Amino acid sequence: MKNYFAMTVILLFFVNLASANTTSWPLPDWETSSKSSERTQTRQCQKFINFATKSHQLKTDGLLVIKDGLIQYEFYDSKNNLNIAHPLWSISKTITATLLGIASADGRISLEQKLELFYPRSDENERYKEIMIKNLLYLDTGFVWDEGSLDASINSLVKMLYGQGHKDMAKFAATRNIIKEGPSYKWNYSTGGPTITMGILKKIYGDEYNSMPWRNLFNPLNMRNIV
């Protein structure tokens, strides 16, 4: 498989990067498991594959399942293949979560740390003071955030990317109102959380920020092109 993210739906199994010497990582390309056909014939796998690739409820451009550094299953629709670069879209959230996990494993940050340590607020909101880094990872910060609306005037994502928040997106996301129940109360899909996470990683790594994703994630996976 070429080093492209050629899919909209990806299942990535990053199996213990620290023990890469015992895993068949892609050098230079991913290898296919000799047991892939056998493994995907189980009832559970077939049910999932049918849902992901044949269901009218879901449009899947591509699906890749990797375990132990080997391809277990690979699928593309008629308009995509392994040689076509594909927009990442929200797969970036998975990459962000992985980079945060590596930073935590390296002792650079703790998931129990408070968000206000990195983005203090002047309004002294007590609920804001309860938000931890792990809430950014779990998408349950409690921020009022709506990015599903077709009305650009209330769509939080549009405001962050193209409106008042575009000059400092992480700060914009960290200054949103918070529901009265506070963090950990409910899950809410938000691009703001991962944006704040990358802002925090930038503060932590400083001058190493631009090289950090390559050193910690892309290079160990032998990825030379992430565009």
mmCIF file of C-alpha atoms in Angstrom:
data_model
loop_
_atom_site.group_PDB
_atom_site.id
_atom_site.type_symbol
_atom_site.label_atom_id
_atom_site.label_comp_id
_atom_site.label_asym_id
_atom_site.label_seq_id
_atom_site.Cartn_x
_atom_site.Cartn_y
_atom_site.Cartn_z
ATOM 1 C CA MET A 1 0.000 0.000 0.000
ATOM 2 C CA LYS A 2 1.307 3.459 -0.874
ATOM 3 C CA ASN A 3 1.910 6.002 1.881
ATOM 4 C CA TYR A 4 -1.360 7.845 1.388
ATOM 5 C CA PHE A 5 -4.393 8.090 3.607
ATOM 6 C CA ALA A 6 -6.607 6.920 0.727
ATOM 7 C CA MET A 7 -9.803 6.531 2.655
ATOM 8 C CA THR A 8 -12.562 8.330 4.483
ATOM 9 C CA VAL A 9 -13.145 5.566 7.004
ATOM 10 C CA ILE A 10 -9.974 4.116 8.508
ATOM 11 C CA LEU A 11 -9.455 1.752 11.387
ATOM 12 C CA LEU A 12 -5.906 2.176 12.582
ATOM 13 C CA PHE A 13 -4.526 -0.261 15.112
ATOM 14 C CA PHE A 14 -1.342 1.349 16.427
ATOM 15 C CA VAL A 15 -0.135 -1.716 18.295
ATOM 16 C CA ASN A 16 2.537 -0.665 20.770
ATOM 17 C CA LEU A 17 4.841 1.617 18.823
ATOM 18 C CA ALA A 18 7.446 1.108 21.515
ATOM 19 C CA SER A 19 7.938 -2.535 20.519
ATOM 20 C CA ALA A 20 8.151 -1.879 16.781
ATOM 21 C CA ASN A 21 11.104 -4.264 16.550
ATOM 22 C CA THR A 22 8.724 -7.184 17.116
ATOM 23 C CA THR A 23 6.119 -5.956 14.650
ATOM 24 C CA SER A 24 6.088 -6.043 10.849
ATOM 25 C CA TRP A 25 5.965 -2.305 10.225
ATOM 26 C CA PRO A 26 5.805 -1.068 6.613
ATOM 27 C CA LEU A 27 9.304 -0.906 5.219
ATOM 28 C CA PRO A 28 8.707 0.471 2.668
ATOM 29 C CA ASP A 29 5.086 -0.684 2.244
ATOM 30 C CA TRP A 30 2.477 -2.423 4.372
ATOM 31 C CA GLU A 31 2.483 -6.203 4.041
ATOM 32 C CA THR A 32 -0.716 -8.264 3.963
ATOM 33 C CA SER A 33 -1.238 -10.887 6.634
ATOM 34 C CA SER A 34 -1.207 -14.468 5.362
ATOM 35 C CA LYS A 35 -4.195 -15.116 7.643
ATOM 36 C CA SER A 36 -6.225 -12.113 6.496
ATOM 37 C CA SER A 37 -8.778 -14.136 4.515
ATOM 38 C CA GLU A 38 -9.278 -16.547 7.367
ATOM 39 C CA ARG A 39 -9.697 -13.805 9.963
ATOM 40 C CA THR A 40 -12.210 -11.768 7.966
ATOM 41 C CA GLN A 41 -14.499 -14.745 7.383
ATOM 42 C CA THR A 42 -15.843 -14.689 10.915
ATOM 43 C CA ARG A 43 -19.494 -13.696 11.305
ATOM 44 C CA GLN A 44 -18.591 -10.531 13.190
ATOM 45 C CA CYS A 45 -16.083 -9.386 10.564
ATOM 46 C CA GLN A 46 -18.430 -10.095 7.675
ATOM 47 C CA LYS A 47 -21.219 -8.201 9.394
ATOM 48 C CA PHE A 48 -18.942 -5.193 9.876
ATOM 49 C CA ILE A 49 -17.556 -5.334 6.325
ATOM 50 C CA ASN A 50 -21.052 -5.515 4.851
ATOM 51 C CA PHE A 51 -22.156 -2.553 6.962
ATOM 52 C CA ALA A 52 -19.084 -0.494 6.052
ATOM 53 C CA THR A 53 -18.937 -1.253 2.336
ATOM 54 C CA LYS A 54 -22.460 -2.219 1.242
ATOM 55 C CA SER A 55 -24.832 -0.367 3.533
ATOM 56 C CA HIS A 56 -26.942 2.466 2.118
ATOM 57 C CA GLN A 57 -26.580 4.184 5.483
ATOM 58 C CA LEU A 58 -22.874 4.771 5.037
ATOM 59 C CA LYS A 59 -20.708 5.811 2.091
ATOM 60 C CA THR A 60 -17.214 4.422 2.472
ATOM 61 C CA ASP A 61 -14.480 5.566 0.098
ATOM 62 C CA GLY A 62 -11.976 3.165 1.569
ATOM 63 C CA LEU A 63 -11.461 0.904 4.543
ATOM 64 C CA LEU A 64 -8.146 -0.330 5.884
ATOM 65 C CA VAL A 65 -7.700 -2.583 8.909
ATOM 66 C CA ILE A 66 -4.155 -2.994 10.241
ATOM 67 C CA LYS A 67 -3.203 -5.223 13.160
ATOM 68 C CA ASP A 68 0.297 -6.142 14.332
ATOM 69 C CA GLY A 69 1.708 -4.072 11.473
ATOM 70 C CA LEU A 70 0.013 -6.196 8.807
ATOM 71 C CA ILE A 71 -2.951 -5.462 6.545
ATOM 72 C CA GLN A 72 -5.900 -7.599 7.591
ATOM 73 C CA TYR A 73 -8.455 -6.058 5.212
ATOM 74 C CA GLU A 74 -8.401 -3.433 2.449
ATOM 75 C CA PHE A 75 -11.288 -1.989 0.423
ATOM 76 C CA TYR A 76 -11.803 0.940 -1.986
ATOM 77 C CA ASP A 77 -14.889 2.036 -3.881
ATOM 78 C CA SER A 78 -14.891 2.545 -7.667
ATOM 79 C CA LYS A 79 -13.543 6.117 -7.419
ATOM 80 C CA ASN A 80 -10.650 5.488 -5.055
ATOM 81 C CA ASN A 81 -7.619 3.239 -4.809
ATOM 82 C CA LEU A 82 -4.307 2.995 -2.978
ATOM 83 C CA ASN A 83 -2.609 5.330 -5.492
ATOM 84 C CA ILE A 84 -5.047 8.218 -5.005
ATOM 85 C CA ALA A 85 -4.397 10.700 -2.218
ATOM 86 C CA HIS A 86 -7.541 11.354 -0.199
ATOM 87 C CA PRO A 87 -8.491 14.324 2.012
ATOM 88 C CA LEU A 88 -7.877 13.535 5.667
ATOM 89 C CA TRP A 89 -10.833 15.434 7.092
ATOM 90 C CA SER A 90 -11.531 14.297 10.643
ATOM 91 C CA ILE A 91 -9.040 11.447 10.513
ATOM 92 C CA SER A 92 -6.807 14.269 11.764
ATOM 93 C CA LYS A 93 -8.589 13.869 15.112
ATOM 94 C CA THR A 94 -7.188 10.347 15.418
ATOM 95 C CA ILE A 95 -3.708 11.602 14.588
ATOM 96 C CA THR A 96 -4.063 14.383 17.167
ATOM 97 C CA ALA A 97 -5.189 11.883 19.816
ATOM 98 C CA THR A 98 -2.221 9.641 19.000
ATOM 99 C CA LEU A 99 0.241 12.543 19.301
ATOM 100 C CA LEU A 100 -1.293 13.494 22.641
ATOM 101 C CA GLY A 101 -0.972 9.883 23.823
ATOM 102 C CA ILE A 102 2.701 9.827 22.843
ATOM 103 C CA ALA A 103 3.304 13.128 24.662
ATOM 104 C CA SER A 104 1.658 11.630 27.742
ATOM 105 C CA ALA A 105 3.713 8.429 27.499
ATOM 106 C CA ASP A 106 6.873 10.544 27.193
ATOM 107 C CA GLY A 107 5.990 12.463 30.349
ATOM 108 C CA ARG A 108 5.491 15.748 28.520
ATOM 109 C CA ILE A 109 1.914 16.100 29.738
ATOM 110 C CA SER A 110 -0.599 14.367 31.976
ATOM 111 C CA LEU A 111 -4.162 13.704 30.862
ATOM 112 C CA GLU A 112 -5.222 14.706 34.382
ATOM 113 C CA GLN A 113 -3.805 18.219 34.026
ATOM 114 C CA LYS A 114 -6.259 21.083 33.874
ATOM 115 C CA LEU A 115 -6.893 22.908 30.612
ATOM 116 C CA GLU A 116 -6.648 26.279 32.364
ATOM 117 C CA LEU A 117 -2.912 25.695 32.908
ATOM 118 C CA PHE A 118 -2.428 26.158 29.175
ATOM 119 C CA TYR A 119 -5.361 28.414 28.307
ATOM 120 C CA PRO A 120 -6.299 30.492 31.365
ATOM 121 C CA ARG A 121 -9.571 32.422 31.241
ATOM 122 C CA SER A 122 -10.274 35.741 32.864
ATOM 123 C CA ASP A 123 -13.959 35.030 33.528
ATOM 124 C CA GLU A 124 -13.198 32.689 36.472
ATOM 125 C CA ASN A 125 -15.724 30.139 35.218
ATOM 126 C CA GLU A 126 -15.769 27.342 37.800
ATOM 127 C CA ARG A 127 -16.845 24.739 35.257
ATOM 128 C CA TYR A 128 -13.951 25.707 32.997
ATOM 129 C CA LYS A 129 -11.549 25.073 35.860
ATOM 130 C CA GLU A 130 -12.787 21.466 35.973
ATOM 131 C CA ILE A 131 -11.877 20.644 32.357
ATOM 132 C CA MET A 132 -8.935 18.245 32.066
ATOM 133 C CA ILE A 133 -6.783 17.363 29.080
ATOM 134 C CA LYS A 134 -8.506 13.979 28.912
ATOM 135 C CA ASN A 135 -11.817 15.746 28.258
ATOM 136 C CA LEU A 136 -10.330 17.102 25.021
ATOM 137 C CA LEU A 137 -9.488 13.526 24.056
ATOM 138 C CA TYR A 138 -12.928 12.174 24.952
ATOM 139 C CA LEU A 139 -14.821 15.095 23.336
ATOM 140 C CA ASP A 140 -16.744 15.741 26.552
ATOM 141 C CA THR A 141 -15.347 19.125 27.600
ATOM 142 C CA GLY A 142 -18.793 20.606 28.035
ATOM 143 C CA PHE A 143 -18.170 23.455 25.609
ATOM 144 C CA VAL A 144 -21.264 24.638 23.769
ATOM 145 C CA TRP A 145 -20.293 23.640 20.243
ATOM 146 C CA ASP A 146 -22.439 23.095 17.157
ATOM 147 C CA GLU A 147 -20.733 22.212 13.898
ATOM 148 C CA GLY A 148 -23.608 20.334 12.330
ATOM 149 C CA SER A 149 -25.771 23.344 11.587
ATOM 150 C CA LEU A 150 -26.147 24.531 8.007
ATOM 151 C CA ASP A 151 -26.562 28.076 9.351
ATOM 152 C CA ALA A 152 -23.065 29.581 9.174
ATOM 153 C CA SER A 153 -24.013 32.250 11.721
ATOM 154 C CA ILE A 154 -24.286 29.641 14.487
ATOM 155 C CA ASN A 155 -21.940 26.923 13.201
ATOM 156 C CA SER A 156 -18.997 26.857 15.623
ATOM 157 C CA LEU A 157 -16.621 25.248 13.126
ATOM 158 C CA VAL A 158 -17.309 27.890 10.460
ATOM 159 C CA LYS A 159 -16.746 30.642 13.015
ATOM 160 C CA MET A 160 -13.443 29.074 14.083
ATOM 161 C CA LEU A 161 -12.109 28.501 10.573
ATOM 162 C CA TYR A 162 -13.381 31.563 8.748
ATOM 163 C CA GLY A 163 -14.886 33.948 11.293
ATOM 164 C CA GLN A 164 -13.820 35.588 14.519
ATOM 165 C CA GLY A 165 -11.722 32.619 15.587
ATOM 166 C CA HIS A 166 -9.493 32.198 12.553
ATOM 167 C CA LYS A 167 -6.545 34.199 13.941
ATOM 168 C CA ASP A 168 -6.164 31.939 17.007
ATOM 169 C CA MET A 169 -8.395 28.903 16.576
ATOM 170 C CA ALA A 170 -7.326 27.109 19.763
ATOM 171 C CA LYS A 171 -7.970 30.159 21.928
ATOM 172 C CA PHE A 172 -11.331 30.679 20.235
ATOM 173 C CA ALA A 173 -12.362 27.096 20.980
ATOM 174 C CA ALA A 174 -11.221 27.402 24.603
ATOM 175 C CA THR A 175 -13.342 30.488 25.238
ATOM 176 C CA ARG A 176 -16.714 28.954 24.310
ATOM 177 C CA ASN A 177 -19.560 28.876 26.788
ATOM 178 C CA ILE A 178 -19.879 25.749 28.911
ATOM 179 C CA ILE A 179 -23.024 23.770 29.666
ATOM 180 C CA LYS A 180 -24.222 24.033 33.263
ATOM 181 C CA GLU A 181 -23.394 20.352 33.901
ATOM 182 C CA GLY A 182 -19.731 20.973 33.035
ATOM 183 C CA PRO A 183 -17.164 18.531 31.611
ATOM 184 C CA SER A 184 -17.616 14.734 31.480
ATOM 185 C CA TYR A 185 -21.412 15.094 31.375
ATOM 186 C CA LYS A 186 -21.938 14.213 27.714
ATOM 187 C CA TRP A 187 -20.076 13.528 24.473
ATOM 188 C CA ASN A 188 -20.286 16.195 21.786
ATOM 189 C CA TYR A 189 -18.584 15.914 18.393
ATOM 190 C CA SER A 190 -16.253 18.888 18.135
ATOM 191 C CA THR A 191 -13.306 19.926 16.004
ATOM 192 C CA GLY A 192 -12.601 22.543 18.650
ATOM 193 C CA GLY A 193 -11.266 19.998 21.146
ATOM 194 C CA PRO A 194 -8.526 18.569 18.894
ATOM 195 C CA THR A 195 -7.674 22.133 17.809
ATOM 196 C CA ILE A 196 -7.092 23.071 21.455
ATOM 197 C CA THR A 197 -5.050 19.876 21.861
ATOM 198 C CA MET A 198 -2.696 20.869 19.041
ATOM 199 C CA GLY A 199 -2.429 24.335 20.587
ATOM 200 C CA ILE A 200 -1.346 22.728 23.851
ATOM 201 C CA LEU A 201 1.179 20.492 22.092
ATOM 202 C CA LYS A 202 2.597 23.584 20.398
ATOM 203 C CA LYS A 203 3.094 25.198 23.800
ATOM 204 C CA ILE A 204 4.730 22.035 25.146
ATOM 205 C CA TYR A 205 7.099 21.314 22.262
ATOM 206 C CA GLY A 206 7.921 24.891 21.259
ATOM 207 C CA ASP A 207 10.527 24.905 18.486
ATOM 208 C CA GLU A 208 10.161 21.116 18.142
ATOM 209 C CA TYR A 209 6.463 21.403 17.286
ATOM 210 C CA ASN A 210 6.771 21.119 13.487
ATOM 211 C CA SER A 211 9.186 18.176 13.615
ATOM 212 C CA MET A 212 7.457 16.399 16.505
ATOM 213 C CA PRO A 213 4.722 14.612 14.482
ATOM 214 C CA TRP A 214 7.338 13.238 12.104
ATOM 215 C CA ARG A 215 9.689 12.094 14.848
ATOM 216 C CA ASN A 216 7.015 10.618 17.101
ATOM 217 C CA LEU A 217 4.556 9.133 14.603
ATOM 218 C CA PHE A 218 5.064 9.454 10.845
ATOM 219 C CA ASN A 219 8.723 8.439 10.578
ATOM 220 C CA PRO A 220 8.332 5.322 12.806
ATOM 221 C CA LEU A 221 5.518 4.248 10.436
ATOM 222 C CA ASN A 222 7.742 5.002 7.429
ATOM 223 C CA MET A 223 5.249 7.567 6.130
ATOM 224 C CA ARG A 224 6.904 9.946 3.693
ATOM 225 C CA ASN A 225 3.817 11.732 2.398
ATOM 226 C CA ILE A 226 0.881 12.770 4.589
ATOM 227 C CA VAL A 227 -0.727 15.183 2.129
#
